[in-house]
Every structure is written in C-alpha cells, then in structure tokens.
Amino acid sequence: MSIAVKPVSPDRLPELLRRMPKAELHIHIEGSLEPELIFALAQRNGVAIPYASVDELRRAYAFTNLQSFLDIYYAGASVLLHEQDFYDMARAYLARAAMDNVAHAEIFFDPQTHTARGIKMETVINGLHRACVDAQAELNISASLILCFLRHLSEKEAFETLEQALPHRDKFIGVGLDSSELGHPPEKFARVFARCRELGLHLVAHAGEEGPPAYIWTALDVLKVERIDHGVQSARDPALMKRLAQDRIPLTVCPLSNLKLCVFPDLAQHNLRALLDAGVVATVNSDDPAYFGGYMNENFLQTFAATGLTAQHAYRLACNSFEASFIEPGARRRYMDQVAEVFSSFE
Ligand code: ADE
Ligand code: ZN
C-alpha cells in the first residue's frame, strides 16, 4: 500500500521519525558494545583494557578515518569470551533498537575478530542467535544474523571461516564484507562469495564508504551482492547512480558513522537527500552506534534536522528499509502496512 503523505510541521517531524516502524540493516553487533558493557565484561572475564575508566574510553572515540576507528573497535571486542557475553551484547542492542521502533534488524557479526583470539565459532553464533530468538518473544522485534568476512585478511582465511560457520548454517541468513576498505577491493573475495551464493546465502558488502565507485561496481558485478553497505561514494559516478536506481539495489547508509569517520565534513553536506531524490533505495542505519553517538532514531533526527528532509522522505526511508530487508514477503507486507498506518493517522 502506498499513501499520500500529509505535510508535517518541523516541530512534529521528530515525533513521526521516532514513531515510524523501521528496519535496521547495517549494524555491527560488536559496534553496539557500550563503554559501560566493555568495562563490565572486562571485569567479569578478568580481561585487562588500557583505559582507566568509562569516561577515558569514551574520550578515545575521536576518529579521523575508518582505520582509526577499527583499531579501537577491535580492541573493545577483546572483552567477549563466553556465549553469555555475546548474548548480553546482542540482547542489549535489541532492547535499545526496540525503543526506537525498529521492528526488524539484520545484524552483522565479525567472527574472525573472535576466532583469532581462540573463541570457538559456536560460542559466537549460539550466543548471538539465542539473543535474537529471545528478543522476538520478549520484545516483538525480529532479527537475523549476517556473517561478515574481514577484508584485510586473506581469501584463505575467509574460506576457513565459512567452513567453521557452516555447521550453523540455520542460524545466519547471509554474508557480508567489512573492515579496512582501501586496498582491499571486493574482487579479492570473488571465489568466497561465489561459494556462498551456491549455498543460498544472501550477499551484501561494504563498498564506497571511503573506497571509490569502482569498488561498488565490482561488489555488484563480481560478488553479485544484493545490497551495498554505505555506497555513498556512488554519487561521484552518474552511471552507477543510474544502475542503482534502475535495479533497485539498496544502499544501507549510516549518516552519523559518515560524520564521525570524516566521510562528510558535516551532516548538512551528507548526500542522503541527493541519493533519495535520484531514486536510489537508500536506507538509514546506525553502523556502530556505541562509537558514533547514536542509535537509529538519533541518526534519523540529526540527519533530518541538518538536511531539511521532509515527512515524504521519512515515509520513503521507512518503506525502503523493509523493501531492502531479507524478510519473507508476507512479513514485509505487514510491516509496510504498519508504516502506512502510522503515517496516515499521524496528526
Ligand atoms: N566494521 C565495523 N564498522 C565498520 C565500518 N563502518 N566500515 C567497515 N568495517 C566496519
Ligand atoms: Zn558497517
């Protein structure tokens, strides 16, 4: 169902943004580890961390680019040892997402960050999966998992990771590609993604966050991904913009992440509006909310305030999030109806 969206005054728009049902499609679960939980887990597990306090850790979150963030993000994940730790992290994220009216989440996890420290794959996946199951029952939020390969590591290591994960094939719906983008083009993982495709897994990849439009082209044409994570650099290539719009290939855009990692100098210069106005199926997501200063609603509120997006754009973004998701068609229709209902009845 598509509706005529009524104009909403600027003072009422934040309430509509909070209230509208939405799907989050780009969240690294390790990036939801709040400093308080890092400290609590460090203490519980006897892991030493090189920060004296929560405040000192938070003060270290001043990033200049993607790599400066990743160094701290991987260090933060070192407090995760046991299945219960992975459960607690994911459960905390899902409770927070539900407060923002996230009805559905597709959650990235980075198993190699943990298996490299001697943690078993089953420890990681079972903890995260159990949190997703419990959240459906207790919070009425649906959630599924997407395994990400770290692109700064080798093809061989990605294949080994896939092998370790396959006994748990029923607990994740797809694979992605993340970590340091520059110098690690998607085609490095062509054979891994071809195998994942044969296995019937959904395919996504980070491309065009800091990297060039060429990486988005190869993610599409070589890896054959269904969604591009970030993809904001596509605006530099008119032919690519046309391809994304025509084929309705979604971009999972993360405005506060782009701000904190200096992809754009300020939010007013973010290109989300240009992407939407060009007909690209863009969505709004939080990426690593504990590090970038905001969960879903904060991303919507700050981006709308800075760029002058309207209720029309909000409706489009909510619909895009469910269109771009990997949920089954019946559930997608029900979520779209809920979006239409909120917009129709909003005064
Ligand atoms: N891993 C966690 N966050 C990431 C990002 N924004 N880009 C690439 N890899 C990541
Ligand atoms: Zn990301």
PDB file of C-alpha atoms in Angstrom, residues 44-332:
ATOM      1  CA  ARG A  44      33.587 -10.304  34.687  1.00  0.00           C
ATOM      2  CA  ASN A  45      36.165 -12.014  32.459  1.00  0.00           C
ATOM      3  CA  GLY A  46      39.389 -10.685  34.003  1.00  0.00           C
ATOM      4  CA  VAL A  47      40.451  -9.016  30.739  1.00  0.00           C
ATOM      5  CA  ALA A  48      42.786  -6.024  31.026  1.00  0.00           C
ATOM      6  CA  ILE A  49      41.895  -2.952  28.959  1.00  0.00           C
ATOM      7  CA  PRO A  50      44.206   0.027  28.534  1.00  0.00           C
ATOM      8  CA  TYR A  51      41.709   2.617  29.835  1.00  0.00           C
ATOM      9  CA  ALA A  52      41.203   3.643  33.459  1.00  0.00           C
ATOM     10  CA  SER A  53      37.514   4.491  33.214  1.00  0.00           C
ATOM     11  CA  VAL A  54      34.412   4.566  31.027  1.00  0.00           C
ATOM     12  CA  ASP A  55      34.978   8.305  30.525  1.00  0.00           C
ATOM     13  CA  GLU A  56      38.573   7.815  29.441  1.00  0.00           C
ATOM     14  CA  LEU A  57      37.481   5.167  26.940  1.00  0.00           C
ATOM     15  CA  ARG A  58      34.769   7.452  25.590  1.00  0.00           C
ATOM     16  CA  ARG A  59      37.279  10.257  25.210  1.00  0.00           C
ATOM     17  CA  ALA A  60      39.325   7.987  22.900  1.00  0.00           C
ATOM     18  CA  TYR A  61      36.407   7.942  20.429  1.00  0.00           C
ATOM     19  CA  ALA A  62      37.787  10.782  18.305  1.00  0.00           C
ATOM     20  CA  PHE A  63      38.278   9.294  14.874  1.00  0.00           C
ATOM     21  CA  THR A  64      39.900  10.709  11.758  1.00  0.00           C
ATOM     22  CA  ASN A  65      39.037   7.916   9.312  1.00  0.00           C
ATOM     23  CA  LEU A  66      37.811   4.306   9.165  1.00  0.00           C
ATOM     24  CA  GLN A  67      41.116   2.731  10.276  1.00  0.00           C
ATOM     25  CA  SER A  68      41.439   4.964  13.354  1.00  0.00           C
ATOM     26  CA  PHE A  69      38.028   3.654  14.440  1.00  0.00           C
ATOM     27  CA  LEU A  70      38.672  -0.017  13.588  1.00  0.00           C
ATOM     28  CA  ASP A  71      41.781  -0.116  15.827  1.00  0.00           C
ATOM     29  CA  ILE A  72      39.675   0.830  18.886  1.00  0.00           C
ATOM     30  CA  TYR A  73      36.663  -1.260  17.801  1.00  0.00           C
ATOM     31  CA  TYR A  74      38.705  -4.480  17.587  1.00  0.00           C
ATOM     32  CA  ALA A  75      40.326  -3.719  20.981  1.00  0.00           C
ATOM     33  CA  GLY A  76      36.855  -3.240  22.536  1.00  0.00           C
ATOM     34  CA  ALA A  77      35.703  -6.646  21.260  1.00  0.00           C
ATOM     35  CA  SER A  78      38.522  -8.382  23.179  1.00  0.00           C
ATOM     36  CA  VAL A  79      36.343  -8.496  26.338  1.00  0.00           C
ATOM     37  CA  LEU A  80      33.952 -11.002  24.679  1.00  0.00           C
ATOM     38  CA  LEU A  81      34.874 -14.524  25.724  1.00  0.00           C
ATOM     39  CA  HIS A  82      31.803 -16.617  26.569  1.00  0.00           C
ATOM     40  CA  GLU A  83      28.491 -17.400  24.889  1.00  0.00           C
ATOM     41  CA  GLN A  84      26.723 -15.341  27.565  1.00  0.00           C
ATOM     42  CA  ASP A  85      28.851 -12.291  26.660  1.00  0.00           C
ATOM     43  CA  PHE A  86      27.703 -12.457  23.040  1.00  0.00           C
ATOM     44  CA  TYR A  87      24.146 -12.973  24.238  1.00  0.00           C
ATOM     45  CA  ASP A  88      24.274  -9.965  26.588  1.00  0.00           C
ATOM     46  CA  MET A  89      25.705  -7.709  23.883  1.00  0.00           C
ATOM     47  CA  ALA A  90      23.060  -8.630  21.296  1.00  0.00           C
ATOM     48  CA  ARG A  91      20.215  -8.561  23.810  1.00  0.00           C
ATOM     49  CA  ALA A  92      21.221  -5.056  24.921  1.00  0.00           C
ATOM     50  CA  TYR A  93      21.300  -3.860  21.298  1.00  0.00           C
ATOM     51  CA  LEU A  94      17.897  -5.386  20.503  1.00  0.00           C
ATOM     52  CA  ALA A  95      16.288  -3.828  23.586  1.00  0.00           C
ATOM     53  CA  ARG A  96      17.717  -0.443  22.574  1.00  0.00           C
ATOM     54  CA  ALA A  97      16.596  -0.865  18.953  1.00  0.00           C
ATOM     55  CA  ALA A  98      13.060  -1.801  20.030  1.00  0.00           C
ATOM     56  CA  MET A  99      12.860   1.516  21.938  1.00  0.00           C
ATOM     57  CA  ASP A 100      13.458   3.267  18.581  1.00  0.00           C
ATOM     58  CA  ASN A 101      10.600   1.322  16.956  1.00  0.00           C
ATOM     59  CA  VAL A 102      12.979  -0.881  14.996  1.00  0.00           C
ATOM     60  CA  ALA A 103      10.672  -3.769  14.087  1.00  0.00           C
ATOM     61  CA  HIS A 104      13.296  -5.836  12.289  1.00  0.00           C
ATOM     62  CA  ALA A 105      17.118  -5.953  12.416  1.00  0.00           C
ATOM     63  CA  GLU A 106      19.680  -7.713  10.222  1.00  0.00           C
ATOM     64  CA  ILE A 107      22.776  -7.860  12.374  1.00  0.00           C
ATOM     65  CA  PHE A 108      26.398  -8.140  11.190  1.00  0.00           C
ATOM     66  CA  PHE A 109      28.929 -10.053  13.234  1.00  0.00           C
ATOM     67  CA  ASP A 110      32.694 -10.420  12.711  1.00  0.00           C
ATOM     68  CA  PRO A 111      33.599 -13.999  13.743  1.00  0.00           C
ATOM     69  CA  GLN A 112      37.266 -13.638  12.756  1.00  0.00           C
ATOM     70  CA  THR A 113      37.718 -10.947  15.428  1.00  0.00           C
ATOM     71  CA  HIS A 114      36.876 -13.644  17.956  1.00  0.00           C
ATOM     72  CA  THR A 115      38.180 -16.898  16.445  1.00  0.00           C
ATOM     73  CA  ALA A 116      41.606 -15.213  16.084  1.00  0.00           C
ATOM     74  CA  ARG A 117      41.600 -14.963  19.925  1.00  0.00           C
ATOM     75  CA  GLY A 118      40.767 -18.647  20.353  1.00  0.00           C
ATOM     76  CA  ILE A 119      36.993 -18.217  20.795  1.00  0.00           C
ATOM     77  CA  LYS A 120      35.011 -21.003  19.120  1.00  0.00           C
ATOM     78  CA  MET A 121      32.665 -20.158  16.248  1.00  0.00           C
ATOM     79  CA  GLU A 122      29.823 -21.919  18.076  1.00  0.00           C
ATOM     80  CA  THR A 123      30.314 -19.689  21.138  1.00  0.00           C
ATOM     81  CA  VAL A 124      29.839 -16.587  18.989  1.00  0.00           C
ATOM     82  CA  ILE A 125      26.936 -17.771  16.854  1.00  0.00           C
ATOM     83  CA  ASN A 126      24.988 -19.537  19.598  1.00  0.00           C
ATOM     84  CA  GLY A 127      25.106 -16.519  21.911  1.00  0.00           C
ATOM     85  CA  LEU A 128      24.011 -14.080  19.211  1.00  0.00           C
ATOM     86  CA  HIS A 129      21.328 -16.394  17.846  1.00  0.00           C
ATOM     87  CA  ARG A 130      19.802 -17.072  21.266  1.00  0.00           C
ATOM     88  CA  ALA A 131      19.516 -13.313  21.831  1.00  0.00           C
ATOM     89  CA  CYS A 132      17.658 -12.958  18.512  1.00  0.00           C
ATOM     90  CA  VAL A 133      15.230 -15.747  19.421  1.00  0.00           C
ATOM     91  CA  ASP A 134      14.542 -14.308  22.889  1.00  0.00           C
ATOM     92  CA  ALA A 135      14.104 -10.779  21.514  1.00  0.00           C
ATOM     93  CA  GLN A 136      11.378 -11.960  19.152  1.00  0.00           C
ATOM     94  CA  ALA A 137       9.453 -13.486  22.059  1.00  0.00           C
ATOM     95  CA  GLU A 138      10.112 -10.782  24.650  1.00  0.00           C
ATOM     96  CA  LEU A 139      10.445  -7.548  22.638  1.00  0.00           C
ATOM     97  CA  ASN A 140       8.465  -8.354  19.481  1.00  0.00           C
ATOM     98  CA  ILE A 141      11.436  -7.474  17.280  1.00  0.00           C
ATOM     99  CA  SER A 142      12.541  -9.863  14.539  1.00  0.00           C
ATOM    100  CA  ALA A 143      16.257 -10.250  13.966  1.00  0.00           C
ATOM    101  CA  SER A 144      18.618 -12.299  11.833  1.00  0.00           C
ATOM    102  CA  LEU A 145      22.387 -12.581  11.533  1.00  0.00           C
ATOM    103  CA  ILE A 146      24.788 -11.823   8.668  1.00  0.00           C
ATOM    104  CA  LEU A 147      28.344 -13.157   8.950  1.00  0.00           C
ATOM    105  CA  CYS A 148      30.959 -10.655   7.755  1.00  0.00           C
ATOM    106  CA  PHE A 149      34.385 -11.563   6.405  1.00  0.00           C
ATOM    107  CA  LEU A 150      37.195  -9.187   7.375  1.00  0.00           C
ATOM    108  CA  ARG A 151      38.540  -7.892   4.070  1.00  0.00           C
ATOM    109  CA  HIS A 152      42.022  -7.029   5.438  1.00  0.00           C
ATOM    110  CA  LEU A 153      42.520 -10.781   5.965  1.00  0.00           C
ATOM    111  CA  SER A 154      43.098 -13.325   3.182  1.00  0.00           C
ATOM    112  CA  GLU A 155      40.755 -15.250   0.905  1.00  0.00           C
ATOM    113  CA  LYS A 156      42.047 -18.433   2.542  1.00  0.00           C
ATOM    114  CA  GLU A 157      41.058 -17.204   5.998  1.00  0.00           C
ATOM    115  CA  ALA A 158      37.610 -16.246   4.700  1.00  0.00           C
ATOM    116  CA  PHE A 159      37.142 -19.773   3.311  1.00  0.00           C
ATOM    117  CA  GLU A 160      38.239 -21.269   6.655  1.00  0.00           C
ATOM    118  CA  THR A 161      35.747 -19.025   8.465  1.00  0.00           C
ATOM    119  CA  LEU A 162      32.947 -20.118   6.144  1.00  0.00           C
ATOM    120  CA  GLU A 163      33.856 -23.758   6.787  1.00  0.00           C
ATOM    121  CA  GLN A 164      33.695 -23.219  10.569  1.00  0.00           C
ATOM    122  CA  ALA A 165      30.323 -21.479  10.275  1.00  0.00           C
ATOM    123  CA  LEU A 166      28.587 -23.996   8.027  1.00  0.00           C
ATOM    124  CA  PRO A 167      27.524 -26.369  10.830  1.00  0.00           C
ATOM    125  CA  HIS A 168      25.458 -23.348  11.996  1.00  0.00           C
ATOM    126  CA  ARG A 169      24.025 -22.545   8.551  1.00  0.00           C
ATOM    127  CA  ASP A 170      20.497 -22.381  10.008  1.00  0.00           C
ATOM    128  CA  LYS A 171      21.476 -19.523  12.347  1.00  0.00           C
ATOM    129  CA  PHE A 172      22.592 -16.904   9.784  1.00  0.00           C
ATOM    130  CA  ILE A 173      20.946 -15.710   6.600  1.00  0.00           C
ATOM    131  CA  GLY A 174      23.815 -14.221   4.650  1.00  0.00           C
ATOM    132  CA  VAL A 175      27.380 -12.989   4.411  1.00  0.00           C
ATOM    133  CA  GLY A 176      28.937  -9.542   4.152  1.00  0.00           C
ATOM    134  CA  LEU A 177      32.348  -7.915   3.776  1.00  0.00           C
ATOM    135  CA  ASP A 178      33.693  -5.300   6.172  1.00  0.00           C
ATOM    136  CA  SER A 179      36.821  -3.801   7.807  1.00  0.00           C
ATOM    137  CA  SER A 180      39.539  -1.724   6.064  1.00  0.00           C
ATOM    138  CA  GLU A 181      38.220  -0.897   2.600  1.00  0.00           C
ATOM    139  CA  LEU A 182      41.041   0.921   0.779  1.00  0.00           C
ATOM    140  CA  GLY A 183      43.446  -1.572  -0.812  1.00  0.00           C
ATOM    141  CA  HIS A 184      41.021  -4.480  -0.316  1.00  0.00           C
ATOM    142  CA  PRO A 185      38.631  -4.429  -3.289  1.00  0.00           C
ATOM    143  CA  PRO A 186      35.606  -6.711  -3.302  1.00  0.00           C
ATOM    144  CA  GLU A 187      37.028  -8.911  -6.078  1.00  0.00           C
ATOM    145  CA  LYS A 188      39.623 -10.229  -3.597  1.00  0.00           C
ATOM    146  CA  PHE A 189      36.724 -12.365  -2.310  1.00  0.00           C
ATOM    147  CA  ALA A 190      35.165 -13.361  -5.652  1.00  0.00           C
ATOM    148  CA  ARG A 191      35.503 -17.115  -5.066  1.00  0.00           C
ATOM    149  CA  VAL A 192      34.303 -16.976  -1.456  1.00  0.00           C
ATOM    150  CA  PHE A 193      31.167 -15.088  -2.464  1.00  0.00           C
ATOM    151  CA  ALA A 194      30.577 -17.449  -5.411  1.00  0.00           C
ATOM    152  CA  ARG A 195      30.592 -20.355  -2.942  1.00  0.00           C
ATOM    153  CA  CYS A 196      28.257 -18.521  -0.553  1.00  0.00           C
ATOM    154  CA  ARG A 197      25.914 -17.854  -3.466  1.00  0.00           C
ATOM    155  CA  GLU A 198      25.836 -21.581  -4.279  1.00  0.00           C
ATOM    156  CA  LEU A 199      24.941 -22.202  -0.638  1.00  0.00           C
ATOM    157  CA  GLY A 200      21.886 -19.950  -0.984  1.00  0.00           C
ATOM    158  CA  LEU A 201      23.169 -17.275   1.394  1.00  0.00           C
ATOM    159  CA  HIS A 202      22.185 -13.646   0.949  1.00  0.00           C
ATOM    160  CA  LEU A 203      25.112 -11.475  -0.152  1.00  0.00           C
ATOM    161  CA  VAL A 204      25.989  -7.911   0.878  1.00  0.00           C
ATOM    162  CA  ALA A 205      29.265  -5.951   1.014  1.00  0.00           C
ATOM    163  CA  HIS A 206      30.612  -2.666   2.331  1.00  0.00           C
ATOM    164  CA  ALA A 207      31.656  -0.621  -0.693  1.00  0.00           C
ATOM    165  CA  GLY A 208      32.058   3.077  -1.381  1.00  0.00           C
ATOM    166  CA  GLU A 209      32.349   4.123   2.268  1.00  0.00           C
ATOM    167  CA  GLU A 210      35.867   5.506   1.776  1.00  0.00           C
ATOM    168  CA  GLY A 211      36.621   3.471  -1.347  1.00  0.00           C
ATOM    169  CA  PRO A 212      35.962   4.519  -4.967  1.00  0.00           C
ATOM    170  CA  PRO A 213      32.836   3.882  -7.071  1.00  0.00           C
ATOM    171  CA  ALA A 214      34.854   1.119  -8.820  1.00  0.00           C
ATOM    172  CA  TYR A 215      34.505  -0.974  -5.628  1.00  0.00           C
ATOM    173  CA  ILE A 216      30.715  -0.640  -5.818  1.00  0.00           C
ATOM    174  CA  TRP A 217      30.730  -1.795  -9.432  1.00  0.00           C
ATOM    175  CA  THR A 218      32.781  -4.890  -8.579  1.00  0.00           C
ATOM    176  CA  ALA A 219      30.701  -5.647  -5.488  1.00  0.00           C
ATOM    177  CA  LEU A 220      27.692  -5.725  -7.830  1.00  0.00           C
ATOM    178  CA  ASP A 221      29.173  -7.368 -10.914  1.00  0.00           C
ATOM    179  CA  VAL A 222      31.818  -9.689  -9.433  1.00  0.00           C
ATOM    180  CA  LEU A 223      30.448 -10.550  -5.967  1.00  0.00           C
ATOM    181  CA  LYS A 224      26.824 -10.199  -7.137  1.00  0.00           C
ATOM    182  CA  VAL A 225      25.681  -8.651  -3.873  1.00  0.00           C
ATOM    183  CA  GLU A 226      22.024  -7.778  -3.271  1.00  0.00           C
ATOM    184  CA  ARG A 227      22.717  -4.637  -1.185  1.00  0.00           C
ATOM    185  CA  ILE A 228      25.611  -2.224  -0.843  1.00  0.00           C
ATOM    186  CA  ASP A 229      26.606  -1.170   2.658  1.00  0.00           C
ATOM    187  CA  HIS A 230      27.324   2.590   2.740  1.00  0.00           C
ATOM    188  CA  GLY A 231      27.745   3.227  -1.011  1.00  0.00           C
ATOM    189  CA  VAL A 232      27.743   6.999  -0.512  1.00  0.00           C
ATOM    190  CA  GLN A 233      30.666   7.417  -2.963  1.00  0.00           C
ATOM    191  CA  SER A 234      28.296   6.280  -5.758  1.00  0.00           C
ATOM    192  CA  ALA A 235      27.219   9.940  -6.073  1.00  0.00           C
ATOM    193  CA  ARG A 236      30.587  10.562  -7.823  1.00  0.00           C
ATOM    194  CA  ASP A 237      29.542   8.288 -10.729  1.00  0.00           C
ATOM    195  CA  PRO A 238      26.316   9.178 -12.608  1.00  0.00           C
ATOM    196  CA  ALA A 239      26.244   5.835 -14.486  1.00  0.00           C
ATOM    197  CA  LEU A 240      26.451   3.984 -11.178  1.00  0.00           C
ATOM    198  CA  MET A 241      23.651   6.079  -9.667  1.00  0.00           C
ATOM    199  CA  LYS A 242      21.506   5.159 -12.662  1.00  0.00           C
ATOM    200  CA  ARG A 243      22.306   1.461 -12.247  1.00  0.00           C
ATOM    201  CA  LEU A 244      21.461   1.508  -8.511  1.00  0.00           C
ATOM    202  CA  ALA A 245      18.158   3.306  -9.102  1.00  0.00           C
ATOM    203  CA  GLN A 246      17.117   1.203 -12.108  1.00  0.00           C
ATOM    204  CA  ASP A 247      17.914  -2.147 -10.488  1.00  0.00           C
ATOM    205  CA  ARG A 248      16.600  -1.013  -7.089  1.00  0.00           C
ATOM    206  CA  ILE A 249      19.819  -2.022  -5.365  1.00  0.00           C
ATOM    207  CA  PRO A 250      19.565  -0.729  -1.804  1.00  0.00           C
ATOM    208  CA  LEU A 251      22.257   1.303  -0.056  1.00  0.00           C
ATOM    209  CA  THR A 252      22.461   0.954   3.714  1.00  0.00           C
ATOM    210  CA  VAL A 253      23.580   4.490   4.543  1.00  0.00           C
ATOM    211  CA  CYS A 254      24.901   5.383   8.026  1.00  0.00           C
ATOM    212  CA  PRO A 255      24.913   9.175   8.448  1.00  0.00           C
ATOM    213  CA  LEU A 256      26.381   9.514  11.958  1.00  0.00           C
ATOM    214  CA  SER A 257      29.077   6.976  11.078  1.00  0.00           C
ATOM    215  CA  ASN A 258      29.973   9.007   7.977  1.00  0.00           C
ATOM    216  CA  LEU A 259      30.162  12.121  10.141  1.00  0.00           C
ATOM    217  CA  LYS A 260      32.334  10.549  12.869  1.00  0.00           C
ATOM    218  CA  LEU A 261      34.686   8.909  10.341  1.00  0.00           C
ATOM    219  CA  CYS A 262      35.039  12.192   8.413  1.00  0.00           C
ATOM    220  CA  VAL A 263      33.479  10.882   5.181  1.00  0.00           C
ATOM    221  CA  PHE A 264      31.496  14.168   5.146  1.00  0.00           C
ATOM    222  CA  PRO A 265      32.711  17.310   6.958  1.00  0.00           C
ATOM    223  CA  ASP A 266      29.271  17.896   8.494  1.00  0.00           C
ATOM    224  CA  LEU A 267      25.799  16.367   8.324  1.00  0.00           C
ATOM    225  CA  ALA A 268      24.418  19.285   6.299  1.00  0.00           C
ATOM    226  CA  GLN A 269      26.695  18.127   3.471  1.00  0.00           C
ATOM    227  CA  HIS A 270      25.613  14.482   3.645  1.00  0.00           C
ATOM    228  CA  ASN A 271      24.289  13.212   0.300  1.00  0.00           C
ATOM    229  CA  LEU A 272      21.363  11.124   1.611  1.00  0.00           C
ATOM    230  CA  ARG A 273      18.870  13.580   0.138  1.00  0.00           C
ATOM    231  CA  ALA A 274      20.606  13.541  -3.271  1.00  0.00           C
ATOM    232  CA  LEU A 275      20.531   9.724  -3.269  1.00  0.00           C
ATOM    233  CA  LEU A 276      16.818   9.622  -2.434  1.00  0.00           C
ATOM    234  CA  ASP A 277      15.952  12.340  -4.936  1.00  0.00           C
ATOM    235  CA  ALA A 278      17.814  10.338  -7.630  1.00  0.00           C
ATOM    236  CA  GLY A 279      15.528   7.374  -6.912  1.00  0.00           C
ATOM    237  CA  VAL A 280      18.109   5.226  -5.117  1.00  0.00           C
ATOM    238  CA  VAL A 281      16.678   2.825  -2.499  1.00  0.00           C
ATOM    239  CA  ALA A 282      18.655   4.399   0.347  1.00  0.00           C
ATOM    240  CA  THR A 283      18.079   3.432   3.979  1.00  0.00           C
ATOM    241  CA  VAL A 284      19.237   4.931   7.299  1.00  0.00           C
ATOM    242  CA  ASN A 285      21.209   2.796   9.766  1.00  0.00           C
ATOM    243  CA  SER A 286      23.482   3.179  12.792  1.00  0.00           C
ATOM    244  CA  ASP A 287      26.584   1.080  11.817  1.00  0.00           C
ATOM    245  CA  ASP A 288      28.397   1.134  15.205  1.00  0.00           C
ATOM    246  CA  PRO A 289      26.063   3.118  17.459  1.00  0.00           C
ATOM    247  CA  ALA A 290      28.105   2.836  20.662  1.00  0.00           C
ATOM    248  CA  TYR A 291      31.042   4.512  18.913  1.00  0.00           C
ATOM    249  CA  PHE A 292      29.307   7.019  16.653  1.00  0.00           C
ATOM    250  CA  GLY A 293      26.963   8.741  19.087  1.00  0.00           C
ATOM    251  CA  GLY A 294      23.562   7.408  18.202  1.00  0.00           C
ATOM    252  CA  TYR A 295      21.178   4.560  17.531  1.00  0.00           C
ATOM    253  CA  MET A 296      18.553   4.563  14.783  1.00  0.00           C
ATOM    254  CA  ASN A 297      16.353   7.449  15.871  1.00  0.00           C
ATOM    255  CA  GLU A 298      19.328   9.676  16.581  1.00  0.00           C
ATOM    256  CA  ASN A 299      20.534   9.024  13.012  1.00  0.00           C
ATOM    257  CA  PHE A 300      17.120   9.996  11.639  1.00  0.00           C
ATOM    258  CA  LEU A 301      16.670  13.043  13.894  1.00  0.00           C
ATOM    259  CA  GLN A 302      20.092  14.581  13.335  1.00  0.00           C
ATOM    260  CA  THR A 303      20.118  13.921   9.579  1.00  0.00           C
ATOM    261  CA  PHE A 304      16.622  15.330   9.036  1.00  0.00           C
ATOM    262  CA  ALA A 305      17.454  18.419  11.127  1.00  0.00           C
ATOM    263  CA  ALA A 306      20.692  19.045   9.229  1.00  0.00           C
ATOM    264  CA  THR A 307      19.489  18.413   5.671  1.00  0.00           C
ATOM    265  CA  GLY A 308      15.854  19.542   5.733  1.00  0.00           C
ATOM    266  CA  LEU A 309      14.380  16.187   4.757  1.00  0.00           C
ATOM    267  CA  THR A 310      10.561  16.010   4.972  1.00  0.00           C
ATOM    268  CA  ALA A 311       7.795  13.601   6.030  1.00  0.00           C
ATOM    269  CA  GLN A 312       7.740  12.378   2.394  1.00  0.00           C
ATOM    270  CA  HIS A 313      11.380  11.368   2.737  1.00  0.00           C
ATOM    271  CA  ALA A 314      10.650   9.731   6.100  1.00  0.00           C
ATOM    272  CA  TYR A 315       7.918   7.605   4.544  1.00  0.00           C
ATOM    273  CA  ARG A 316      10.236   6.641   1.687  1.00  0.00           C
ATOM    274  CA  LEU A 317      13.041   5.704   4.100  1.00  0.00           C
ATOM    275  CA  ALA A 318      10.751   3.567   6.277  1.00  0.00           C
ATOM    276  CA  CYS A 319       9.371   1.753   3.200  1.00  0.00           C
ATOM    277  CA  ASN A 320      12.866   1.383   1.729  1.00  0.00           C
ATOM    278  CA  SER A 321      14.100  -0.270   4.921  1.00  0.00           C
ATOM    279  CA  PHE A 322      11.534  -3.060   4.640  1.00  0.00           C
ATOM    280  CA  GLU A 323      11.852  -3.338   0.858  1.00  0.00           C
ATOM    281  CA  ALA A 324      15.627  -3.747   1.236  1.00  0.00           C
ATOM    282  CA  SER A 325      15.356  -6.312   4.037  1.00  0.00           C
ATOM    283  CA  PHE A 326      15.605 -10.075   3.562  1.00  0.00           C
ATOM    284  CA  ILE A 327      12.318 -10.850   5.354  1.00  0.00           C
ATOM    285  CA  GLU A 328       9.732 -13.046   3.683  1.00  0.00           C
ATOM    286  CA  PRO A 329       7.125 -11.270   1.527  1.00  0.00           C
ATOM    287  CA  GLY A 330       4.183 -11.757   3.916  1.00  0.00           C
ATOM    288  CA  ALA A 331       6.049 -10.138   6.825  1.00  0.00           C
ATOM    289  CA  ARG A 332       7.279  -7.369   4.525  1.00  0.00           C
TER     290      ARG A 332
END
